[in-house]
XYZ file of C-alpha atoms in Angstrom:
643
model
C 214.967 90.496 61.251
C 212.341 90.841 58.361
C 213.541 89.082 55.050
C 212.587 91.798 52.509
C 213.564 90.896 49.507
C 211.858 87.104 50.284
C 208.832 89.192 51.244
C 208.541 91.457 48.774
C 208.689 88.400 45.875
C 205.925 86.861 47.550
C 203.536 89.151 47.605
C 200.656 88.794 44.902
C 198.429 92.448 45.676
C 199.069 96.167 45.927
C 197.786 95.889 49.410
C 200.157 93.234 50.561
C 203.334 95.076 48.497
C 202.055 97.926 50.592
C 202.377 96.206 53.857
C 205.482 94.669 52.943
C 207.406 98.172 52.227
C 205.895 99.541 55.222
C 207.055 96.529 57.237
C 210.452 96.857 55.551
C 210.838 100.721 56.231
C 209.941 100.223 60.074
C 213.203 97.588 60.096
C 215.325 99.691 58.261
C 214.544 102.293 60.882
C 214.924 100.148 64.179
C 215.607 96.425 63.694
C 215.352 96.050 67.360
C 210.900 97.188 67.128
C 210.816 95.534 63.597
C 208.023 93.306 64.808
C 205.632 95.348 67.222
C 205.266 97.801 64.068
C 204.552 95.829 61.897
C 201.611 94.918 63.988
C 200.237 98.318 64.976
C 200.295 98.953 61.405
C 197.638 97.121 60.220
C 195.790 99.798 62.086
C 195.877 102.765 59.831
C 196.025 100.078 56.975
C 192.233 98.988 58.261
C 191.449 102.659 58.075
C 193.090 103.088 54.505
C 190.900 100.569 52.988
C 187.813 102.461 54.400
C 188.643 105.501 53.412
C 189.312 103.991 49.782
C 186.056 102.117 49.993
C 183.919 105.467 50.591
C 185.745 107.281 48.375
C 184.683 105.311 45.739
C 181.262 104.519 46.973
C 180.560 108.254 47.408
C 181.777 109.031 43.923
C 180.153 105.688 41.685
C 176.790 105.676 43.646
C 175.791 109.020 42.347
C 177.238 109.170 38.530
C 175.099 105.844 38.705
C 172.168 106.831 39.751
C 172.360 110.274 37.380
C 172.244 108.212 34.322
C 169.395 105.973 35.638
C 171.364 102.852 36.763
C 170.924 103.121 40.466
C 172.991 103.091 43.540
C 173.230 99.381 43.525
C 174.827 99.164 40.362
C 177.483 102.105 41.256
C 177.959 99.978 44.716
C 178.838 96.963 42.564
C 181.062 99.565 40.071
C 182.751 100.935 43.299
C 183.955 97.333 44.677
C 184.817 95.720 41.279
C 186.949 98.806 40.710
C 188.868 99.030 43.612
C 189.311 95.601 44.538
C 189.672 92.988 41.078
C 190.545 96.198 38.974
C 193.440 98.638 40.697
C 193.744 96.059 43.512
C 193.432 98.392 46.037
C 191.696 96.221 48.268
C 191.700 92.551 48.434
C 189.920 89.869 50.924
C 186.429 91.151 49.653
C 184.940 88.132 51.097
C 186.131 88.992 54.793
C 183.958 92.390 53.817
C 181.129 90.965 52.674
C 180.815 88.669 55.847
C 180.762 92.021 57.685
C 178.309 93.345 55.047
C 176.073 90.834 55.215
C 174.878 92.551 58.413
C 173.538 95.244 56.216
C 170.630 92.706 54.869
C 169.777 91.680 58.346
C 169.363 95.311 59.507
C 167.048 95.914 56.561
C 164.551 92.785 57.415
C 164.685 94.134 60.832
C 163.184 97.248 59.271
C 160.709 95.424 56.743
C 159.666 93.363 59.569
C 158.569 96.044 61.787
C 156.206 97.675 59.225
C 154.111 93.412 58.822
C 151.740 92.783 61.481
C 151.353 88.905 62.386
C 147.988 89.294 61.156
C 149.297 90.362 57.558
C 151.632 87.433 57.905
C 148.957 84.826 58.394
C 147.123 86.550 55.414
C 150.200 86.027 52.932
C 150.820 82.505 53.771
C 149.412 81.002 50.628
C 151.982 82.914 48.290
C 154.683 81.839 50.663
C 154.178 78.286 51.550
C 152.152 78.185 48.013
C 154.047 80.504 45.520
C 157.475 80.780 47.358
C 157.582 76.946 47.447
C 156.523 76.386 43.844
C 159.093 78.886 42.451
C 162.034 77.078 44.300
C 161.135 73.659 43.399
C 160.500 74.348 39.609
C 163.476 76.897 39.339
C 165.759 74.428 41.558
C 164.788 71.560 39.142
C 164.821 73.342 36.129
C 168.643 74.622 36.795
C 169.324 71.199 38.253
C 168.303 69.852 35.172
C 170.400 72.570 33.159
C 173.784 71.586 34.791
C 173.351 67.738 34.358
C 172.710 68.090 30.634
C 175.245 71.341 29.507
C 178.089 71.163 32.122
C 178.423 66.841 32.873
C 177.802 67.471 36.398
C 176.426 64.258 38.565
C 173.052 64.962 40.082
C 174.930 65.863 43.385
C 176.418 68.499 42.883
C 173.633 69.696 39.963
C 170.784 69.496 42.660
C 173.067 71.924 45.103
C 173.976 74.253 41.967
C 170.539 73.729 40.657
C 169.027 74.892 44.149
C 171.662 77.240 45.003
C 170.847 79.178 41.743
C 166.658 79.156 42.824
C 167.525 81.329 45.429
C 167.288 85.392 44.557
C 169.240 88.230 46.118
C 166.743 89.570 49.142
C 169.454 92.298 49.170
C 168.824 93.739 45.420
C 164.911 92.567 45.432
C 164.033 94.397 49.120
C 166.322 97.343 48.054
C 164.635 97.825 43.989
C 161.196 97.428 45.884
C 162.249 99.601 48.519
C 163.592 102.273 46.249
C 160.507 102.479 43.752
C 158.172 102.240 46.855
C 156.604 99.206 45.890
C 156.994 96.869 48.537
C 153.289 97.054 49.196
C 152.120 96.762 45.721
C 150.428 93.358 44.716
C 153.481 92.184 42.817
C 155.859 93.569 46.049
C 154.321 91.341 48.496
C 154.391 88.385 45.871
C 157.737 88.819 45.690
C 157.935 89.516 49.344
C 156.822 86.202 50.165
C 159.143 84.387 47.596
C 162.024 86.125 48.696
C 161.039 84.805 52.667
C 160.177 81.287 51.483
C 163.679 81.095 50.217
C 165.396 82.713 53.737
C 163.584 79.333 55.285
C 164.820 77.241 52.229
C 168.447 78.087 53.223
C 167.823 75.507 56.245
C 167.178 71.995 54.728
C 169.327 72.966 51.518
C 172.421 73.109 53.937
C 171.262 69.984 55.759
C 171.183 67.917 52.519
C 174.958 68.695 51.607
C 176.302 66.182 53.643
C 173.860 63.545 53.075
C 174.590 64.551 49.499
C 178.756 64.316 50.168
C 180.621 61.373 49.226
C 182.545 62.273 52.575
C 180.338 60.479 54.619
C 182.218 61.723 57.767
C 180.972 65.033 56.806
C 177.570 64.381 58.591
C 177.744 65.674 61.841
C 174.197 65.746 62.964
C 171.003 64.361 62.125
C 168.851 66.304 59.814
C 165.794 65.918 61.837
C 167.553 66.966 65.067
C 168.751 70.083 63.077
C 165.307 70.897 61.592
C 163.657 70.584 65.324
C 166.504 73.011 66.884
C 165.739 75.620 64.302
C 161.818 75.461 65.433
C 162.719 75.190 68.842
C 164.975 78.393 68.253
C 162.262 80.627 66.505
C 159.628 79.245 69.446
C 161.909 80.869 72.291
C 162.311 83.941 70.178
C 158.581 84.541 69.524
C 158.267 83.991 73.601
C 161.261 86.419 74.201
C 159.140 88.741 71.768
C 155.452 88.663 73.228
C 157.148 88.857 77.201
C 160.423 90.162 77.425
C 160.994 93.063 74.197
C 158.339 95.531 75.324
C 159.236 95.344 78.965
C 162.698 96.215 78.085
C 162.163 98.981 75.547
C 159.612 100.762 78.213
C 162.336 100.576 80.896
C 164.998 102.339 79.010
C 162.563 104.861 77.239
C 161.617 105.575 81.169
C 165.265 106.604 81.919
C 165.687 109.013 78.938
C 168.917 107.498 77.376
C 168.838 107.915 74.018
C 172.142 105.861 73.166
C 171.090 103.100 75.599
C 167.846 102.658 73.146
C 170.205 102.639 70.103
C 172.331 100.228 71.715
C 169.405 97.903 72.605
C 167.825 98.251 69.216
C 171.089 97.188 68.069
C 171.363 94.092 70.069
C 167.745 93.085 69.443
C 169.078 93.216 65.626
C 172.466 91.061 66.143
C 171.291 89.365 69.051
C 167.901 87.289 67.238
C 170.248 87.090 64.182
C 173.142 84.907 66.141
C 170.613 82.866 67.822
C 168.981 82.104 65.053
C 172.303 81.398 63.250
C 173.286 79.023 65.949
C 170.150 77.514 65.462
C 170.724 76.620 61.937
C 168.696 79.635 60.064
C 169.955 82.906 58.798
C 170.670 85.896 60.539
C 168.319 87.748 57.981
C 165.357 85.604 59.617
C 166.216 85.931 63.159
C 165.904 89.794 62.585
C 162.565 89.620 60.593
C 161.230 87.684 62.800
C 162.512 89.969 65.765
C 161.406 93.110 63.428
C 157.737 91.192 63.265
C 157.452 90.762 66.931
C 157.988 94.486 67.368
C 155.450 95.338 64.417
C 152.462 96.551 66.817
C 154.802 97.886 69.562
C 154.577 101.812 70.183
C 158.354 101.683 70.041
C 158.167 100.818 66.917
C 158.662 104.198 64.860
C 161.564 104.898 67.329
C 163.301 101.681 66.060
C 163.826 102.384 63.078
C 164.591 105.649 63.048
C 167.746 104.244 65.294
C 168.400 101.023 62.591
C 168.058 103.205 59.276
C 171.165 104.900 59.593
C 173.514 101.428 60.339
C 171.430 99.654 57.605
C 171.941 102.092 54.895
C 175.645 102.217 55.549
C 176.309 98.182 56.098
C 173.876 97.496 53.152
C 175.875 99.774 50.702
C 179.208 97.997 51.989
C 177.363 94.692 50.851
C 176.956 95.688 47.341
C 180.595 96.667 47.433
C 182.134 94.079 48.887
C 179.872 91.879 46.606
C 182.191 93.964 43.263
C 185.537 93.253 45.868
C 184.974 89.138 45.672
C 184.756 89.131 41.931
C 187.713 87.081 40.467
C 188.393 88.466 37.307
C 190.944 85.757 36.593
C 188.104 83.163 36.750
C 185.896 85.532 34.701
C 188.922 85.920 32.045
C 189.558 82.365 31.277
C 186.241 81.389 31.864
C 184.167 84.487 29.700
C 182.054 82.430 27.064
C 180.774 79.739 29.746
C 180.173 82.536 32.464
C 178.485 84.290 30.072
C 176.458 81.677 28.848
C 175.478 80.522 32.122
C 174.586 83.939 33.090
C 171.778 84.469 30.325
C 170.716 80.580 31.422
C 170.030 81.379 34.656
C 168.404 84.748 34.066
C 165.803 83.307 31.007
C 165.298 80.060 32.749
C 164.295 81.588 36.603
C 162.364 84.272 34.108
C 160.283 81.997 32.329
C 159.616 79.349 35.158
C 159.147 82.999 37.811
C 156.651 84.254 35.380
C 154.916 80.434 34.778
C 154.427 79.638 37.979
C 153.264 83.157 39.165
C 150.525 83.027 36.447
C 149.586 79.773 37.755
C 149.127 81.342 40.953
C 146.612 84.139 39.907
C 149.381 87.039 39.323
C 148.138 89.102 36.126
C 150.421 89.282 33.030
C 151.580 92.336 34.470
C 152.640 91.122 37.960
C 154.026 87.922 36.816
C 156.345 90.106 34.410
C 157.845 92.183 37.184
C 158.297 89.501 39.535
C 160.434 87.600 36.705
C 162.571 90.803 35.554
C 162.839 91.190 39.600
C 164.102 87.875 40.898
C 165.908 86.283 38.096
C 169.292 86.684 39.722
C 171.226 84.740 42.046
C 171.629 85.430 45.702
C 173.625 85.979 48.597
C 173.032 82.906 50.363
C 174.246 80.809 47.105
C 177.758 82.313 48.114
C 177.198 80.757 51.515
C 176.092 77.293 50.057
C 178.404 76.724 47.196
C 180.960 77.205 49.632
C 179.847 74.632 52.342
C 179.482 72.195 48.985
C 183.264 72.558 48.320
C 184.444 71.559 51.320
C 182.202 68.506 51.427
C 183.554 67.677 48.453
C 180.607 68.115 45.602
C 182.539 69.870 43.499
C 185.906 71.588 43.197
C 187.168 75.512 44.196
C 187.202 76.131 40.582
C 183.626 75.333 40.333
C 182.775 77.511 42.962
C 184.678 80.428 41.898
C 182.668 80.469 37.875
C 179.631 79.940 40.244
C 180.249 82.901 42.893
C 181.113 85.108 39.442
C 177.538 83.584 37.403
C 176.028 84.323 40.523
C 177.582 88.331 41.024
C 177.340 88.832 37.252
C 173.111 88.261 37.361
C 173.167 90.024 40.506
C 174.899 93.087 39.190
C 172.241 92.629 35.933
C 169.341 92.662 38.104
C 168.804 96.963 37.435
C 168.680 96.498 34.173
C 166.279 93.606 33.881
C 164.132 95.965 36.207
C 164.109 98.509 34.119
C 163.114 96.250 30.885
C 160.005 96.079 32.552
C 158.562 99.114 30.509
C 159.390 97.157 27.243
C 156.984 93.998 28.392
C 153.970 96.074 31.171
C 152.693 99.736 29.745
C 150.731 100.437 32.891
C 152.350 101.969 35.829
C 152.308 99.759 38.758
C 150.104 101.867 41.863
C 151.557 101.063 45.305
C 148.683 98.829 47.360
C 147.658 98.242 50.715
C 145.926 95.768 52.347
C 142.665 97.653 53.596
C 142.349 96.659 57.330
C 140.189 99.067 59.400
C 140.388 97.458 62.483
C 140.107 100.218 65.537
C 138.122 102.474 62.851
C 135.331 104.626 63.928
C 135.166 108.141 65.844
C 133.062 110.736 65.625
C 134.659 112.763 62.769
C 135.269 110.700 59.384
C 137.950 112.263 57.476
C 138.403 111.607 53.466
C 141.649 112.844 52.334
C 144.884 113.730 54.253
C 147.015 115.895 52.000
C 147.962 119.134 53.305
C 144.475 120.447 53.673
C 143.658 117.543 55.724
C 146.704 118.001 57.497
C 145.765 120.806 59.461
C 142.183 119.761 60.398
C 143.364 116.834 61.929
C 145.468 118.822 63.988
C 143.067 121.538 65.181
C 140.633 118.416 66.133
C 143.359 116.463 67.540
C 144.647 119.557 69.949
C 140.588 119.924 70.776
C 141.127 116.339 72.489
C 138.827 114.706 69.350
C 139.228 111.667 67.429
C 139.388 111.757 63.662
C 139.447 108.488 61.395
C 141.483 109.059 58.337
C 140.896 107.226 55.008
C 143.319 107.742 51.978
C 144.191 106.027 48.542
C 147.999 107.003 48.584
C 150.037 104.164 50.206
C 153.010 106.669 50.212
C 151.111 109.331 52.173
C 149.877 106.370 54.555
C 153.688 105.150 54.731
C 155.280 108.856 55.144
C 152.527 109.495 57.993
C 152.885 106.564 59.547
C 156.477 107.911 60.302
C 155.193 110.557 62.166
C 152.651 108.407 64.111
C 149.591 108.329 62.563
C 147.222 106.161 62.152
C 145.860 106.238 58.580
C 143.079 103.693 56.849
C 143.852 103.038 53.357
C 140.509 103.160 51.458
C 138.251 104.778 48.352
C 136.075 106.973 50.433
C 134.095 106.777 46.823
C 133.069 103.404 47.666
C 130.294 102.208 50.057
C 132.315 99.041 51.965
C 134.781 101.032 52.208
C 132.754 104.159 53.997
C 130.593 101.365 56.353
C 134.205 99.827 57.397
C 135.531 103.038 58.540
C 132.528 103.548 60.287
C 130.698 106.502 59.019
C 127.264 105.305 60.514
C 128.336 106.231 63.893
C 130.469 109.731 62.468
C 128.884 112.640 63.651
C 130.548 114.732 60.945
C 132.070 113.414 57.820
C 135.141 116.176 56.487
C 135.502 115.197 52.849
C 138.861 117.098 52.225
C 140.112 115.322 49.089
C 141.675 117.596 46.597
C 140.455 116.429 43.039
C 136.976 117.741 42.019
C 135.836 114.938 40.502
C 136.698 112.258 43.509
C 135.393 114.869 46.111
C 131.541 115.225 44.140
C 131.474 111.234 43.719
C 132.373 110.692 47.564
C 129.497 113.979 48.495
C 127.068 112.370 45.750
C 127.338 108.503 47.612
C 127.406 109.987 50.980
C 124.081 112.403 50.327
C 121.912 109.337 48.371
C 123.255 106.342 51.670
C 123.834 108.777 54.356
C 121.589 111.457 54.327
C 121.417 112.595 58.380
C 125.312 112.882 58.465
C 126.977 116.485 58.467
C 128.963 117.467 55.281
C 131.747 118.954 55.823
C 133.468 119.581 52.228
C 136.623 121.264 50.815
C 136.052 122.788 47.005
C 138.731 123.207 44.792
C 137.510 126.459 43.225
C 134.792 129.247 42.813
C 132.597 127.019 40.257
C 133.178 123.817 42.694
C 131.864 125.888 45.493
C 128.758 126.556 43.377
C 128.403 122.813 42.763
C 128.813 122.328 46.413
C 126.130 124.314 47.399
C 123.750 123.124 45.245
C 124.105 119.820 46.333
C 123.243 121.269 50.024
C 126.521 120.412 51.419
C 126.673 121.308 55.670
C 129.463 123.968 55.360
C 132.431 124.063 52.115
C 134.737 126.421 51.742
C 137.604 126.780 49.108
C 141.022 125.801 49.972
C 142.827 128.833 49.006
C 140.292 131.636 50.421
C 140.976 132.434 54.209
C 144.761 131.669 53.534
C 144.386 133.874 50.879
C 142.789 136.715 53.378
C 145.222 136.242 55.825
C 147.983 137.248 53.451
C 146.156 140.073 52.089
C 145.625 141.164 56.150
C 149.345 140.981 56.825
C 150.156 143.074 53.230
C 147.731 145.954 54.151
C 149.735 146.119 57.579
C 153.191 145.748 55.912
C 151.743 148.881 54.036
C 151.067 151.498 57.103
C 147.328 150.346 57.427
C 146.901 149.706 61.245
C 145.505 145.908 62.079
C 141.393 147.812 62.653
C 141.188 148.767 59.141
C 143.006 145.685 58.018
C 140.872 143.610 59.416
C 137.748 145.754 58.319
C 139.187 145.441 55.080
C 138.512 141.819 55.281
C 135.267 141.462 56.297
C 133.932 143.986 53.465
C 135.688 141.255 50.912
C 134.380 138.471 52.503
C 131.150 140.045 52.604
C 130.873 141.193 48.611
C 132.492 137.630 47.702
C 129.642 135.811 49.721
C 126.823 138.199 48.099
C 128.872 137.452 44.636
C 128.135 133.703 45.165
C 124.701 134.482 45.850
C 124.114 135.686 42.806
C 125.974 133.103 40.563
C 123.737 130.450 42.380
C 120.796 132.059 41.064
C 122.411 133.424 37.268
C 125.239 132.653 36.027
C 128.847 132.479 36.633
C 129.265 136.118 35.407
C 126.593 137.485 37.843
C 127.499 139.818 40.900
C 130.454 141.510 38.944
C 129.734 144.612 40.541
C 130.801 142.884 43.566
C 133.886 142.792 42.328
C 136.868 145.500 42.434
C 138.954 145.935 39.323
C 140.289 149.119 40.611
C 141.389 150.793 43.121
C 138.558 152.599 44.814
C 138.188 155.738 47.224
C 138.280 154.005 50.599
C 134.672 154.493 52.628
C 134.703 155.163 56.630
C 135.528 151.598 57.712
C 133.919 152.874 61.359
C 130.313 153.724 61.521
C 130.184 157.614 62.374
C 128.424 158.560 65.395
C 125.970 161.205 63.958
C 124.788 161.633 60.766
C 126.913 163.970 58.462
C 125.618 167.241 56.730
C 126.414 168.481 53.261
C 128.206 171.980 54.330
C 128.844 173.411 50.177
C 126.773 175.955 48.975
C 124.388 174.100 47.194
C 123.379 171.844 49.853
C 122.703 175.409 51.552
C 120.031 176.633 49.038
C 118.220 172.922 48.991
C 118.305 173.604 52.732
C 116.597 176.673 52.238
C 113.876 175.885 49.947
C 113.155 172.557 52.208
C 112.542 175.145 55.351
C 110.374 177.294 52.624
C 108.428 174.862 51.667
């Protein structure tokens, strides 16, 4: 028999008084099953606290990002609310285990878009930047907690350290959402967030050389260093030989789940081994995302991932809101508050120090220190390993996990100071890499006009080389499979790079007037033999066009202009013979109308031009030449026979 009253005094939640009266109501019921239900009903309890948890996740994420605070911020709202608030929910750390999964998924993603090659190329601001931010900030705060808080330099240098380390979550996610991952200051921050993923590793390994439990030490440090590069060896083999092979043999069979079920275990299954091997799960799955970077299944993977990371990643920022222990925060407010402005103006100023140091301008160095100035997941992970090897107390921990969640959940906000300290916008950047460039058809510009050419040349079986200057075009493109240069087609590199001197044809179809005559002006004076191929913005640029002898413009809007005049004269009675003849006799006076302007003015050949409706003229050439039959046409006949 269930003790209720015992039970009921004991519990300390909603959610266990909950269980408890449930329990209770099953043994009033049937003594003799009291048990068994209480089990299955942790069941539709599990459910219950889902529900809850999307509830308030669908209704804080948007109010938040309506008044310009961002999903991430509602996510946080959603958990704290719910969980340390009403007490809905409790246990928010089991959650955010489960939610962690949600930050591997998305460096699976951000791995796939890096090439090895780009990885090579950023490896002076990781091993460089990324290691010169975590010594200096890991110091600094070291320093911090040995002189304000008493701490011995044991336990400061694991605070200290644990501090350096930023939330990849809230970084990756702000880049991700502003489309900025590829800006300069992006990949800087890119590359600092990775540096501290490999940090993780020899930060653990010091806590028990650190302990004053010496029985804590398990392993040698060395031994666990060499299994973690012994680990990400075998997965870069199982990458290069075994991924590709596997993806082609499934995408052979057709099953679509059975490719969403082995993206899936590519994801959890390079995470675990790279967690067994002493690194995180987030780098097992970048690494596995890089691998995959230059694979043609590449597009189709994360399609598959994007839905399971969105989900899981949003669950991390609310679990993240669940574990907050507002008793801690309560008693604790003026030295958690403190320490929370410490940590943020201290990483800030040392961020922005070192990142000048580096070469970042004043405005790069100022978003990477309103971007990374917060604490981060993996400190949750460390300052709880540190408390049960005895550096410092549960207590401790607890002001640490809320310092760490309260500069987390300020990280939005110091984002969005960034307009108080930079004026200029930040433009998204890419690397320009035109490796593979070169066909016969050069095309400047893919915005909708370009669009369309490419596909009438790519269904005549010919190659086209794109160039553009809008990363998010080249990004949104690349979804669909294309492969887009990024480059100024307005500068000569960049034109000999994408190989113009072997284009037959060069199709300039950029959409601003003043960036198409600078790319036609450069092309004419270095390439004079190649054929023009030019899109004009309007009547005046067409002018301008022609003058500078251009191989064949036309204006953007004209023959999509004619066609929907075509299919209005039809919609009117007009059959499609006289529609179309129609047509031709406009095209005709607007083509002897620019004649004319390129010899006057811009006013010449108005009589080209109808203002009016006019008396329709036989569209059809008669077949004999008509006779006047009135009366007068009579006598002139009869004086012309006189004479």
């Amino acid at each position: 028999m269930i003790d209720c009253s015992a039970r009921k005094r004991e519990t300390d939640s909603l959610t266990d008084l909950w269980r408890t009266i449930a329990d209770c109501n099953s043994a009033s019921l049937n003594p003799l099953k009291a048990e068994p239900m209480a089990i299955a009903e942790s069941g539709p309890n599990l459910f219950a606290q889902a529900l809850v948890i999307l509830g308030a996740a669908v209704v804080a994420a948007p109010i938040f990002k309506r008044i310009g605070l961002g999903t991430v911020l509602g996510y946080l709202a959603a958990g704290i609310i719910v969980g340390p608030v009403l007490g809905l929910i409790g246990r928010g750390e089991e959650i955010l285990h489960v939610a962690e999964l949600g930050v591997v998924m998305l460096l699976f993603i951000i791995g796939l878009e890096l090439k090895p090659s780009r990885l090579w190329a950023l490896r002076r601001d990781i091993f460089g930047l990324g290691l010169a931010q975590v010594l200096t900030c890991g110091f600094g705060l070291m320093g911090a907690a040995m002189a304000f808080a008493g701490l011995g330099w044991q336990a400061a240098m694991i605070i200290g350290f644990g501090l350096a380390l930023s939330s990849t979550a809230f970084a990756m996610q702000l880049l991700e959402s502003r489309h900025e991952i590829n800006s300069p200051y992006g990949r800087r921050a890119f590359s600092i967030l990775l540096f501290q993923d490999l940090a993780i590793v020899p930060l653990l390994a010091l806590i028990p050389l650190l302990s004053p439990q010496t029985a804590q030490s398990n392993q040698h440090p060395m031994l666990t260093i060499g299994i973690a590069l012994l680990a990400v060896a075998a997965l870069i083999a199982a990458g290069r030989y075994l991924l590709n092979p596997l993806f082609r043999i499934i995408a052979n069979t057709g099953a679509k789940e059975a490719m969403i079920a082995a993206a899936l275990l590519i994801v959890l299954g390079s995470g675990l081994a790279m967690q067994y091997a002493g690194l995180s799960m987030a780098m097992g799955a970048f690494l596995a995302g890089v691998l995959l970077a230059e694979s043609s299944y590449r597009h189709e993977l994360e399609a598959d991932i994007e839905p399971f990371r969105g989900i899981l990643l949003g669950l991390f920022f609310v679990a993240v809101g669940l574990s907050l222990d507002l008793t801690v925060v309560a008693q604790n407010w003026l030295v958690i508050l403190i320490s929370v402005l410490a940590v943020i103006l201290i990483k800030g100023a040392m961020i922005y120090g070192v990142s000048r140091g580096f070469g970042s301008s004043h405005s790069d160095a100022t978003r990477l220190a309103l971007l990374l100035p917060q604490g981060g997941e993996f400190a949750f992970v460390l300052f709880s390993v540190a408390v049960t090897a005895g550096l410092f107390s549960q207590e401790v921990s607890s002001m640490l996990v809320a310092i760490v969640t309260l500069t987390m959940a300020l990280t939005p906000l110091t984002v969005a100071m960034v307009r108080f300290f930079v004026s200029q916008p930040v433009a998204e950047q890419i690397d320009e890499d035109f490796e593979g460039a070169g066909s016969d058809v050069l095309m400047i510009g893919f915005s909708r006009f370009g669009q369309i050419i490419s596909q009438v040349l790519l269904s005549s079986g010919n190659q086209a080389t794109i160039i553009d200057t809008s990363a998010e075009r080249i990004r949104q493109a690349g979804k669909f499979g294309f492969r887009i240069y990024f480059g100024d087609g307005g500068r000569l590199d960049v034109l000999k790079s994408a190989g113009i001197e072997r284009a037959k044809i060069v199709a300039v179809c950029t959409h601003n007037r003043e960036a198409t005559d600078r790319i036609v002006d450069l092309i004419k004076s270095e390439f004079p033999n190649v054929k023009l191929f030019v899109r004009s913005y309007d009547r005046t640029h067409t002018i301008s066009l022609r003058k500078r002898d251009v191989d064949f413009e036309i204006r953007e809007t004209l023959e999509s202009a004619l066609e929907f005049g075509k299919h209005a004269l039809q919609e009117l009675g007009h059959s499609e013979d006289v529609a179309h003849a129609v047509i031709q006799d406009v095209r005709k006076r607007d083509e002897e109308r620019l004649e004319a302007q390129m010899t006057g003015d811009i006013y010449s050949g108005r009589d080209k031009m109808h203002t009016k409706p006019v008396t329709p003229e036989p569209l059809i050439a008669p077949v004999k030449e008509g006779k006047r039959i009135d009366k007068a046409a009579n006598d002139v006949s009869r004086i012309e026979a006189a004479e």
